[in-house]
Amino acid sequence: MTLTIYNTQTRQKEPFKPTVPGEVKMYCCGVTVYDDCHLGHARSYIVWDTVRRYLLWRGYNVRYVQNFTDIDDKILNRAKEQGRTMSEVSQEYIDAYFRDIRQLNVKDADEYPRVTEHIEEICDLIQRLIDKGIAYPANGDVYYSVQAFPSYGKLSGRTEEQMQSGASGRVAAEDTKKRHPFDFALWKRAKPGEPSWDSPWGKGRPGWHIECSAMIRRVLGDTIDIHGGGGDLVFPHHENEIAQSEGATGKPLAKYWTHNGMVRVNGEKMSKSLGNFTTIRELLDRINPMVVRLFVLQAQYRKPLDFTDDAIASAENGWNTLKEGLLFGRQFGERLGWNPDDDAPHLEDVAEKFQTAMDDDFNTSGGLAVVFELAKELRRVGNILVHGGEVDVSADALQRQWITLVELAGVLGLEAQPEEASESPNGLSDEAILALIEQRQAARKAKNFAEADRIRDDLKERGIALIDKPGETTFVRD
RNA sequence: GGGGACAUAGCCAAGCGGUAAGGCAGGAGACUGCAAAUCUCCCAUCCCCCGGUUCGAAUCCGGGUGUCCCCUCCA
């Protein structure tokens, strides 16, 4: 069976063959650290995290690198506003990034290169481009000469003429140091009072796209296997990365270019400039991180994803089902005569079904269908066990189902934590609740249903739901 | 104006030439004193529209219509 990946550059799915068999070099564009991350970022990093987890599960050795862009006009502006240094601001949001993204069960990258730590590599790369006649200095700035790179536009599928006609008027007004309107800055001359670094062209700082080219080359080499990022980065960011890297090395930068779709709100892209974003921090105040993950993974990663209350509610309910399945082993394993921590072989046919789905360009929606079927079956059996009925499946089969579920859900980064023991935010201890249950049982026995219902409603209002079973009544906290 | 995608039930969503996965919501029944939870069953004769190719198309081709993304910072 072959894994296929949709390659933005060829606009089709291609069989995945890394340069070195079994080894995958993967790079994703990280965030520019000037503000909190929002749901759009969350989607992106959940998607690439899942791709990475899947490749690992498939047996690949994956080296995953994600950068922090910590030199940028926006960081600078924020620093000025707040009377702080650029590095103070960037460090704050790097910390915020980790705080948010780790909660979503996104694994840490193998490396997080930062622009400020790679100025030398950036200068080297720029010099190389100048030496090759692909870049030119102009009064303290350095520009990339788009016309010197004939295949410019190959990723986004545009030709120079098209861009000319499209951008008419918008480009002409730009500064005149450029030889061609589409040339872009590799190095920007320092303005007074701004942080700057020494370079052969004078004091200044790197332009926006060059850092990724330089850091990829430094950390992963000339050619990587998978380059990922948001769809909005295709042009100009990734197009320019290709121009810079391939212009300098003559080798392909990435074998597979992959891009995730945008998150939408009311039909519009969620973005900083539109101001319609929900930060991860706000989101996680009211939503379980796993719900966010499920919400993201239910959609195909390349398609737009609508952020609506309905979709979140749906994911919330779906997660409850999944969670019950994932906790099955912890809850019933011992009763069934097996230890939840013991290893057991997964169910081969189920794992294969999962793989078939995921092999098709990371079809997480199909993968989830497999996971849901396992979870629902375990929930069914769990319910029988709770009610003391006859289980029609062998303990061994259940163990293997559960092991398989935990493994496959884990590939998607979906993990359930066992409930925290009787924390009582509503002030009621387990003992107090049990006492009330006793009272209600007595009332029921006496056919005083008004009183029984009053107790039940009362608890309900305090976020405690009662579950009547033959012989006993248990409760769950919301 | 140019470039790129997408359009499947109330909602989300898979499907890639062989007769519509899965999730949510909904309906009926079981259980219950009544509920909740859970279980069982049901829930698109049809895949935006119009043509064409084919024994056969949601799936391929052509033409429409609609939505989104990019061309400016953006995951």
PDB file of N, CA and C in Angstrom, chain A residues 76-163:
ATOM      1  N   LEU A  76       8.103  44.597  15.615  1.00  0.00           N
ATOM      2  CA  LEU A  76       8.735  45.874  15.875  1.00  0.00           C
ATOM      3  C   LEU A  76       7.703  46.926  16.285  1.00  0.00           C
ATOM      4  N   ASN A  77       6.601  46.959  15.564  1.00  0.00           N
ATOM      5  CA  ASN A  77       5.533  47.910  15.879  1.00  0.00           C
ATOM      6  C   ASN A  77       4.991  47.686  17.282  1.00  0.00           C
ATOM      7  N   ARG A  78       4.784  46.426  17.581  1.00  0.00           N
ATOM      8  CA  ARG A  78       4.247  46.123  18.900  1.00  0.00           C
ATOM      9  C   ARG A  78       5.225  46.529  19.995  1.00  0.00           C
ATOM     10  N   ALA A  79       6.501  46.266  19.730  1.00  0.00           N
ATOM     11  CA  ALA A  79       7.526  46.638  20.706  1.00  0.00           C
ATOM     12  C   ALA A  79       7.519  48.151  20.928  1.00  0.00           C
ATOM     13  N   LYS A  80       7.417  48.887  19.839  1.00  0.00           N
ATOM     14  CA  LYS A  80       7.382  50.358  19.946  1.00  0.00           C
ATOM     15  C   LYS A  80       6.178  50.808  20.762  1.00  0.00           C
ATOM     16  N   GLU A  81       5.016  50.253  20.431  1.00  0.00           N
ATOM     17  CA  GLU A  81       3.793  50.606  21.148  1.00  0.00           C
ATOM     18  C   GLU A  81       3.946  50.413  22.648  1.00  0.00           C
ATOM     19  N   GLN A  82       4.619  49.336  22.983  1.00  0.00           N
ATOM     20  CA  GLN A  82       4.667  48.952  24.395  1.00  0.00           C
ATOM     21  C   GLN A  82       5.962  49.380  25.065  1.00  0.00           C
ATOM     22  N   GLY A  83       6.802  50.061  24.321  1.00  0.00           N
ATOM     23  CA  GLY A  83       8.064  50.514  24.885  1.00  0.00           C
ATOM     24  C   GLY A  83       8.958  49.379  25.323  1.00  0.00           C
ATOM     25  N   ARG A  84       8.913  48.313  24.562  1.00  0.00           N
ATOM     26  CA  ARG A  84       9.748  47.165  24.901  1.00  0.00           C
ATOM     27  C   ARG A  84      10.671  46.839  23.733  1.00  0.00           C
ATOM     28  N   THR A  85      11.555  45.900  23.934  1.00  0.00           N
ATOM     29  CA  THR A  85      12.423  45.508  22.830  1.00  0.00           C
ATOM     30  C   THR A  85      11.716  44.446  21.997  1.00  0.00           C
ATOM     31  N   MET A  86      12.223  44.293  20.784  1.00  0.00           N
ATOM     32  CA  MET A  86      11.644  43.287  19.900  1.00  0.00           C
ATOM     33  C   MET A  86      11.805  41.887  20.499  1.00  0.00           C
ATOM     34  N   SER A  87      12.936  41.654  21.127  1.00  0.00           N
ATOM     35  CA  SER A  87      13.150  40.298  21.650  1.00  0.00           C
ATOM     36  C   SER A  87      12.266  40.020  22.863  1.00  0.00           C
ATOM     37  N   GLU A  88      11.941  41.061  23.623  1.00  0.00           N
ATOM     38  CA  GLU A  88      11.002  40.844  24.732  1.00  0.00           C
ATOM     39  C   GLU A  88       9.640  40.432  24.201  1.00  0.00           C
ATOM     40  N   VAL A  89       9.218  41.147  23.191  1.00  0.00           N
ATOM     41  CA  VAL A  89       7.906  40.834  22.611  1.00  0.00           C
ATOM     42  C   VAL A  89       7.912  39.437  21.995  1.00  0.00           C
ATOM     43  N   SER A  90       8.924  39.137  21.211  1.00  0.00           N
ATOM     44  CA  SER A  90       8.914  37.834  20.545  1.00  0.00           C
ATOM     45  C   SER A  90       8.987  36.694  21.558  1.00  0.00           C
ATOM     46  N   GLN A  91       9.775  36.893  22.607  1.00  0.00           N
ATOM     47  CA  GLN A  91       9.864  35.823  23.609  1.00  0.00           C
ATOM     48  C   GLN A  91       8.520  35.608  24.296  1.00  0.00           C
ATOM     49  N   GLU A  92       7.804  36.687  24.555  1.00  0.00           N
ATOM     50  CA  GLU A  92       6.502  36.551  25.195  1.00  0.00           C
ATOM     51  C   GLU A  92       5.582  35.660  24.352  1.00  0.00           C
ATOM     52  N   TYR A  93       5.593  35.900  23.044  1.00  0.00           N
ATOM     53  CA  TYR A  93       4.658  35.154  22.205  1.00  0.00           C
ATOM     54  C   TYR A  93       5.164  33.766  21.820  1.00  0.00           C
ATOM     55  N   ILE A  94       6.450  33.570  21.943  1.00  0.00           N
ATOM     56  CA  ILE A  94       6.952  32.202  21.786  1.00  0.00           C
ATOM     57  C   ILE A  94       6.468  31.369  22.977  1.00  0.00           C
ATOM     58  N   ASP A  95       6.561  31.957  24.161  1.00  0.00           N
ATOM     59  CA  ASP A  95       6.049  31.262  25.351  1.00  0.00           C
ATOM     60  C   ASP A  95       4.549  30.987  25.203  1.00  0.00           C
ATOM     61  N   ALA A  96       3.848  31.996  24.706  1.00  0.00           N
ATOM     62  CA  ALA A  96       2.399  31.844  24.541  1.00  0.00           C
ATOM     63  C   ALA A  96       2.094  30.743  23.533  1.00  0.00           C
ATOM     64  N   TYR A  97       2.889  30.671  22.490  1.00  0.00           N
ATOM     65  CA  TYR A  97       2.703  29.633  21.485  1.00  0.00           C
ATOM     66  C   TYR A  97       2.761  28.249  22.135  1.00  0.00           C
ATOM     67  N   PHE A  98       3.800  28.021  22.912  1.00  0.00           N
ATOM     68  CA  PHE A  98       3.943  26.710  23.551  1.00  0.00           C
ATOM     69  C   PHE A  98       2.811  26.431  24.527  1.00  0.00           C
ATOM     70  N   ARG A  99       2.473  27.453  25.279  1.00  0.00           N
ATOM     71  CA  ARG A  99       1.389  27.272  26.252  1.00  0.00           C
ATOM     72  C   ARG A  99       0.106  26.794  25.544  1.00  0.00           C
ATOM     73  N   ASP A 100      -0.214  27.436  24.428  1.00  0.00           N
ATOM     74  CA  ASP A 100      -1.458  27.126  23.722  1.00  0.00           C
ATOM     75  C   ASP A 100      -1.384  25.798  22.978  1.00  0.00           C
ATOM     76  N   ILE A 101      -0.342  25.650  22.212  1.00  0.00           N
ATOM     77  CA  ILE A 101      -0.297  24.560  21.258  1.00  0.00           C
ATOM     78  C   ILE A 101      -0.052  23.209  21.939  1.00  0.00           C
ATOM     79  N   ARG A 102       0.664  23.240  23.043  1.00  0.00           N
ATOM     80  CA  ARG A 102       0.902  21.967  23.743  1.00  0.00           C
ATOM     81  C   ARG A 102      -0.388  21.425  24.340  1.00  0.00           C
ATOM     82  N   GLN A 103      -1.268  22.351  24.736  1.00  0.00           N
ATOM     83  CA  GLN A 103      -2.549  21.900  25.276  1.00  0.00           C
ATOM     84  C   GLN A 103      -3.354  21.126  24.240  1.00  0.00           C
ATOM     85  N   LEU A 104      -3.106  21.442  22.975  1.00  0.00           N
ATOM     86  CA  LEU A 104      -3.844  20.770  21.910  1.00  0.00           C
ATOM     87  C   LEU A 104      -3.199  19.439  21.553  1.00  0.00           C
ATOM     88  N   ASN A 105      -2.293  19.019  22.398  1.00  0.00           N
ATOM     89  CA  ASN A 105      -1.597  17.750  22.194  1.00  0.00           C
ATOM     90  C   ASN A 105      -0.797  17.731  20.882  1.00  0.00           C
ATOM     91  N   VAL A 106      -0.283  18.873  20.516  1.00  0.00           N
ATOM     92  CA  VAL A 106       0.643  18.953  19.384  1.00  0.00           C
ATOM     93  C   VAL A 106       2.036  18.697  19.942  1.00  0.00           C
ATOM     94  N   LYS A 107       2.670  17.696  19.388  1.00  0.00           N
ATOM     95  CA  LYS A 107       4.007  17.357  19.890  1.00  0.00           C
ATOM     96  C   LYS A 107       5.015  18.442  19.537  1.00  0.00           C
ATOM     97  N   ASP A 108       5.986  18.627  20.392  1.00  0.00           N
ATOM     98  CA  ASP A 108       7.044  19.585  20.100  1.00  0.00           C
ATOM     99  C   ASP A 108       7.804  19.168  18.847  1.00  0.00           C
ATOM    100  N   ALA A 109       8.218  20.151  18.082  1.00  0.00           N
ATOM    101  CA  ALA A 109       9.054  19.875  16.911  1.00  0.00           C
ATOM    102  C   ALA A 109      10.424  19.393  17.387  1.00  0.00           C
ATOM    103  N   ASP A 110      11.176  18.810  16.474  1.00  0.00           N
ATOM    104  CA  ASP A 110      12.528  18.400  16.835  1.00  0.00           C
ATOM    105  C   ASP A 110      13.430  19.622  17.011  1.00  0.00           C
ATOM    106  N   GLU A 111      13.132  20.656  16.234  1.00  0.00           N
ATOM    107  CA  GLU A 111      13.894  21.894  16.395  1.00  0.00           C
ATOM    108  C   GLU A 111      13.013  23.086  16.084  1.00  0.00           C
ATOM    109  N   TYR A 112      13.314  24.183  16.757  1.00  0.00           N
ATOM    110  CA  TYR A 112      12.602  25.443  16.515  1.00  0.00           C
ATOM    111  C   TYR A 112      13.601  26.549  16.195  1.00  0.00           C
ATOM    112  N   PRO A 113      14.117  26.566  14.991  1.00  0.00           N
ATOM    113  CA  PRO A 113      15.086  27.616  14.677  1.00  0.00           C
ATOM    114  C   PRO A 113      14.427  28.999  14.695  1.00  0.00           C
ATOM    115  N   ARG A 114      15.222  30.002  15.085  1.00  0.00           N
ATOM    116  CA  ARG A 114      14.721  31.379  15.095  1.00  0.00           C
ATOM    117  C   ARG A 114      15.566  32.227  14.157  1.00  0.00           C
ATOM    118  N   VAL A 115      14.935  33.196  13.583  1.00  0.00           N
ATOM    119  CA  VAL A 115      15.630  34.060  12.630  1.00  0.00           C
ATOM    120  C   VAL A 115      16.832  34.732  13.279  1.00  0.00           C
ATOM    121  N   THR A 116      16.619  35.234  14.482  1.00  0.00           N
ATOM    122  CA  THR A 116      17.706  35.984  15.135  1.00  0.00           C
ATOM    123  C   THR A 116      18.944  35.127  15.365  1.00  0.00           C
ATOM    124  N   GLU A 117      18.766  33.815  15.340  1.00  0.00           N
ATOM    125  CA  GLU A 117      19.919  32.938  15.556  1.00  0.00           C
ATOM    126  C   GLU A 117      20.552  32.495  14.244  1.00  0.00           C
ATOM    127  N   HIS A 118      20.035  32.986  13.120  1.00  0.00           N
ATOM    128  CA  HIS A 118      20.542  32.516  11.825  1.00  0.00           C
ATOM    129  C   HIS A 118      20.881  33.646  10.870  1.00  0.00           C
ATOM    130  N   ILE A 119      21.262  34.772  11.438  1.00  0.00           N
ATOM    131  CA  ILE A 119      21.595  35.923  10.592  1.00  0.00           C
ATOM    132  C   ILE A 119      22.776  35.596   9.671  1.00  0.00           C
ATOM    133  N   GLU A 120      23.720  34.867  10.213  1.00  0.00           N
ATOM    134  CA  GLU A 120      24.907  34.555   9.415  1.00  0.00           C
ATOM    135  C   GLU A 120      24.543  33.696   8.198  1.00  0.00           C
ATOM    136  N   GLU A 121      23.741  32.662   8.421  1.00  0.00           N
ATOM    137  CA  GLU A 121      23.319  31.813   7.308  1.00  0.00           C
ATOM    138  C   GLU A 121      22.515  32.616   6.289  1.00  0.00           C
ATOM    139  N   ILE A 122      21.723  33.537   6.803  1.00  0.00           N
ATOM    140  CA  ILE A 122      20.918  34.360   5.902  1.00  0.00           C
ATOM    141  C   ILE A 122      21.831  35.214   5.028  1.00  0.00           C
ATOM    142  N   CYS A 123      22.834  35.822   5.644  1.00  0.00           N
ATOM    143  CA  CYS A 123      23.764  36.654   4.881  1.00  0.00           C
ATOM    144  C   CYS A 123      24.521  35.807   3.852  1.00  0.00           C
ATOM    145  N   ASP A 124      24.931  34.629   4.262  1.00  0.00           N
ATOM    146  CA  ASP A 124      25.625  33.734   3.326  1.00  0.00           C
ATOM    147  C   ASP A 124      24.754  33.437   2.110  1.00  0.00           C
ATOM    148  N   LEU A 125      23.515  33.142   2.398  1.00  0.00           N
ATOM    149  CA  LEU A 125      22.605  32.781   1.307  1.00  0.00           C
ATOM    150  C   LEU A 125      22.391  33.973   0.367  1.00  0.00           C
ATOM    151  N   ILE A 126      22.225  35.136   0.958  1.00  0.00           N
ATOM    152  CA  ILE A 126      22.030  36.335   0.139  1.00  0.00           C
ATOM    153  C   ILE A 126      23.271  36.584  -0.724  1.00  0.00           C
ATOM    154  N   GLN A 127      24.442  36.430  -0.103  1.00  0.00           N
ATOM    155  CA  GLN A 127      25.683  36.662  -0.843  1.00  0.00           C
ATOM    156  C   GLN A 127      25.773  35.713  -2.033  1.00  0.00           C
ATOM    157  N   ARG A 128      25.380  34.481  -1.761  1.00  0.00           N
ATOM    158  CA  ARG A 128      25.431  33.486  -2.823  1.00  0.00           C
ATOM    159  C   ARG A 128      24.517  33.864  -3.987  1.00  0.00           C
ATOM    160  N   LEU A 129      23.361  34.375  -3.646  1.00  0.00           N
ATOM    161  CA  LEU A 129      22.421  34.795  -4.690  1.00  0.00           C
ATOM    162  C   LEU A 129      22.967  36.001  -5.459  1.00  0.00           C
ATOM    163  N   ILE A 130      23.634  36.878  -4.738  1.00  0.00           N
ATOM    164  CA  ILE A 130      24.243  38.041  -5.412  1.00  0.00           C
ATOM    165  C   ILE A 130      25.336  37.559  -6.365  1.00  0.00           C
ATOM    166  N   ASP A 131      26.180  36.631  -5.847  1.00  0.00           N
ATOM    167  CA  ASP A 131      27.280  36.110  -6.674  1.00  0.00           C
ATOM    168  C   ASP A 131      26.750  35.472  -7.952  1.00  0.00           C
ATOM    169  N   LYS A 132      25.600  34.866  -7.842  1.00  0.00           N
ATOM    170  CA  LYS A 132      25.031  34.199  -9.020  1.00  0.00           C
ATOM    171  C   LYS A 132      24.261  35.151  -9.916  1.00  0.00           C
ATOM    172  N   GLY A 133      24.188  36.397  -9.500  1.00  0.00           N
ATOM    173  CA  GLY A 133      23.487  37.380 -10.315  1.00  0.00           C
ATOM    174  C   GLY A 133      21.975  37.323 -10.193  1.00  0.00           C
ATOM    175  N   ILE A 134      21.499  36.665  -9.123  1.00  0.00           N
ATOM    176  CA  ILE A 134      20.055  36.535  -8.955  1.00  0.00           C
ATOM    177  C   ILE A 134      19.529  37.583  -7.969  1.00  0.00           C
ATOM    178  N   ALA A 135      20.466  38.178  -7.238  1.00  0.00           N
ATOM    179  CA  ALA A 135      20.062  39.225  -6.299  1.00  0.00           C
ATOM    180  C   ALA A 135      20.994  40.421  -6.486  1.00  0.00           C
ATOM    181  N   TYR A 136      20.512  41.574  -6.091  1.00  0.00           N
ATOM    182  CA  TYR A 136      21.338  42.763  -6.265  1.00  0.00           C
ATOM    183  C   TYR A 136      21.156  43.730  -5.100  1.00  0.00           C
ATOM    184  N   PRO A 137      22.259  44.298  -4.642  1.00  0.00           N
ATOM    185  CA  PRO A 137      22.175  45.299  -3.587  1.00  0.00           C
ATOM    186  C   PRO A 137      21.714  46.622  -4.172  1.00  0.00           C
ATOM    187  N   ALA A 138      20.996  47.372  -3.399  1.00  0.00           N
ATOM    188  CA  ALA A 138      20.558  48.683  -3.853  1.00  0.00           C
ATOM    189  C   ALA A 138      20.469  49.615  -2.659  1.00  0.00           C
ATOM    190  N   ASN A 139      21.523  50.358  -2.479  1.00  0.00           N
ATOM    191  CA  ASN A 139      21.483  51.390  -1.453  1.00  0.00           C
ATOM    192  C   ASN A 139      21.170  50.832  -0.051  1.00  0.00           C
ATOM    193  N   GLY A 140      21.891  49.773   0.329  1.00  0.00           N
ATOM    194  CA  GLY A 140      21.705  49.229   1.669  1.00  0.00           C
ATOM    195  C   GLY A 140      20.655  48.138   1.746  1.00  0.00           C
ATOM    196  N   ASP A 141      19.787  48.048   0.762  1.00  0.00           N
ATOM    197  CA  ASP A 141      18.841  46.933   0.666  1.00  0.00           C
ATOM    198  C   ASP A 141      19.426  45.904  -0.295  1.00  0.00           C
ATOM    199  N   VAL A 142      18.879  44.702  -0.234  1.00  0.00           N
ATOM    200  CA  VAL A 142      19.206  43.707  -1.257  1.00  0.00           C
ATOM    201  C   VAL A 142      17.894  43.131  -1.768  1.00  0.00           C
ATOM    202  N   TYR A 143      17.771  43.060  -3.089  1.00  0.00           N
ATOM    203  CA  TYR A 143      16.541  42.532  -3.682  1.00  0.00           C
ATOM    204  C   TYR A 143      16.801  41.266  -4.467  1.00  0.00           C
ATOM    205  N   TYR A 144      15.790  40.455  -4.523  1.00  0.00           N
ATOM    206  CA  TYR A 144      15.827  39.255  -5.344  1.00  0.00           C
ATOM    207  C   TYR A 144      15.319  39.635  -6.721  1.00  0.00           C
ATOM    208  N   SER A 145      16.021  39.191  -7.748  1.00  0.00           N
ATOM    209  CA  SER A 145      15.635  39.533  -9.102  1.00  0.00           C
ATOM    210  C   SER A 145      14.788  38.423  -9.703  1.00  0.00           C
ATOM    211  N   VAL A 146      13.518  38.642  -9.702  1.00  0.00           N
ATOM    212  CA  VAL A 146      12.564  37.622 -10.139  1.00  0.00           C
ATOM    213  C   VAL A 146      12.835  37.182 -11.581  1.00  0.00           C
ATOM    214  N   GLN A 147      13.255  38.110 -12.396  1.00  0.00           N
ATOM    215  CA  GLN A 147      13.489  37.780 -13.800  1.00  0.00           C
ATOM    216  C   GLN A 147      14.691  36.870 -13.998  1.00  0.00           C
ATOM    217  N   ALA A 148      15.550  36.807 -12.977  1.00  0.00           N
ATOM    218  CA  ALA A 148      16.732  35.951 -13.099  1.00  0.00           C
ATOM    219  C   ALA A 148      16.420  34.503 -12.731  1.00  0.00           C
ATOM    220  N   PHE A 149      15.206  34.259 -12.306  1.00  0.00           N
ATOM    221  CA  PHE A 149      14.810  32.891 -11.937  1.00  0.00           C
ATOM    222  C   PHE A 149      13.625  32.499 -12.814  1.00  0.00           C
ATOM    223  N   PRO A 150      13.914  31.858 -13.936  1.00  0.00           N
ATOM    224  CA  PRO A 150      12.902  31.635 -14.970  1.00  0.00           C
ATOM    225  C   PRO A 150      11.664  30.894 -14.483  1.00  0.00           C
ATOM    226  N   SER A 151      11.818  29.980 -13.539  1.00  0.00           N
ATOM    227  CA  SER A 151      10.630  29.216 -13.143  1.00  0.00           C
ATOM    228  C   SER A 151       9.853  29.900 -12.021  1.00  0.00           C
ATOM    229  N   TYR A 152      10.122  31.174 -11.786  1.00  0.00           N
ATOM    230  CA  TYR A 152       9.372  31.892 -10.753  1.00  0.00           C
ATOM    231  C   TYR A 152       7.883  31.815 -11.047  1.00  0.00           C
ATOM    232  N   GLY A 153       7.108  31.391 -10.050  1.00  0.00           N
ATOM    233  CA  GLY A 153       5.668  31.275 -10.236  1.00  0.00           C
ATOM    234  C   GLY A 153       5.199  29.838 -10.375  1.00  0.00           C
ATOM    235  N   LYS A 154       6.140  28.887 -10.353  1.00  0.00           N
ATOM    236  CA  LYS A 154       5.747  27.503 -10.641  1.00  0.00           C
ATOM    237  C   LYS A 154       4.896  26.870  -9.534  1.00  0.00           C
ATOM    238  N   LEU A 155       5.077  27.341  -8.323  1.00  0.00           N
ATOM    239  CA  LEU A 155       4.292  26.752  -7.235  1.00  0.00           C
ATOM    240  C   LEU A 155       2.849  27.261  -7.267  1.00  0.00           C
ATOM    241  N   SER A 156       2.708  28.541  -7.409  1.00  0.00           N
ATOM    242  CA  SER A 156       1.368  29.126  -7.362  1.00  0.00           C
ATOM    243  C   SER A 156       0.720  29.157  -8.742  1.00  0.00           C
ATOM    244  N   GLY A 157       1.449  28.738  -9.748  1.00  0.00           N
ATOM    245  CA  GLY A 157       0.854  28.643 -11.066  1.00  0.00           C
ATOM    246  C   GLY A 157       0.547  29.984 -11.705  1.00  0.00           C
ATOM    247  N   ARG A 158       1.465  30.910 -11.564  1.00  0.00           N
ATOM    248  CA  ARG A 158       1.224  32.193 -12.230  1.00  0.00           C
ATOM    249  C   ARG A 158       2.439  32.549 -13.072  1.00  0.00           C
ATOM    250  N   THR A 159       2.144  33.294 -14.084  1.00  0.00           N
ATOM    251  CA  THR A 159       3.229  33.795 -14.918  1.00  0.00           C
ATOM    252  C   THR A 159       3.398  35.274 -14.619  1.00  0.00           C
ATOM    253  N   GLU A 160       4.523  35.760 -15.021  1.00  0.00           N
ATOM    254  CA  GLU A 160       4.811  37.158 -14.740  1.00  0.00           C
ATOM    255  C   GLU A 160       3.751  38.075 -15.354  1.00  0.00           C
ATOM    256  N   GLU A 161       3.361  37.743 -16.580  1.00  0.00           N
ATOM    257  CA  GLU A 161       2.403  38.614 -17.265  1.00  0.00           C
ATOM    258  C   GLU A 161       1.088  38.680 -16.493  1.00  0.00           C
ATOM    259  N   GLN A 162       0.686  37.475 -15.991  1.00  0.00           N
ATOM    260  CA  GLN A 162      -0.562  37.427 -15.248  1.00  0.00           C
ATOM    261  C   GLN A 162      -0.504  38.341 -14.032  1.00  0.00           C
ATOM    262  N   MET A 163       0.631  38.270 -13.368  1.00  0.00           N
ATOM    263  CA  MET A 163       0.741  39.063 -12.150  1.00  0.00           C
ATOM    264  C   MET A 163       0.780  40.542 -12.492  1.00  0.00           C
TER     265      MET A 163
END
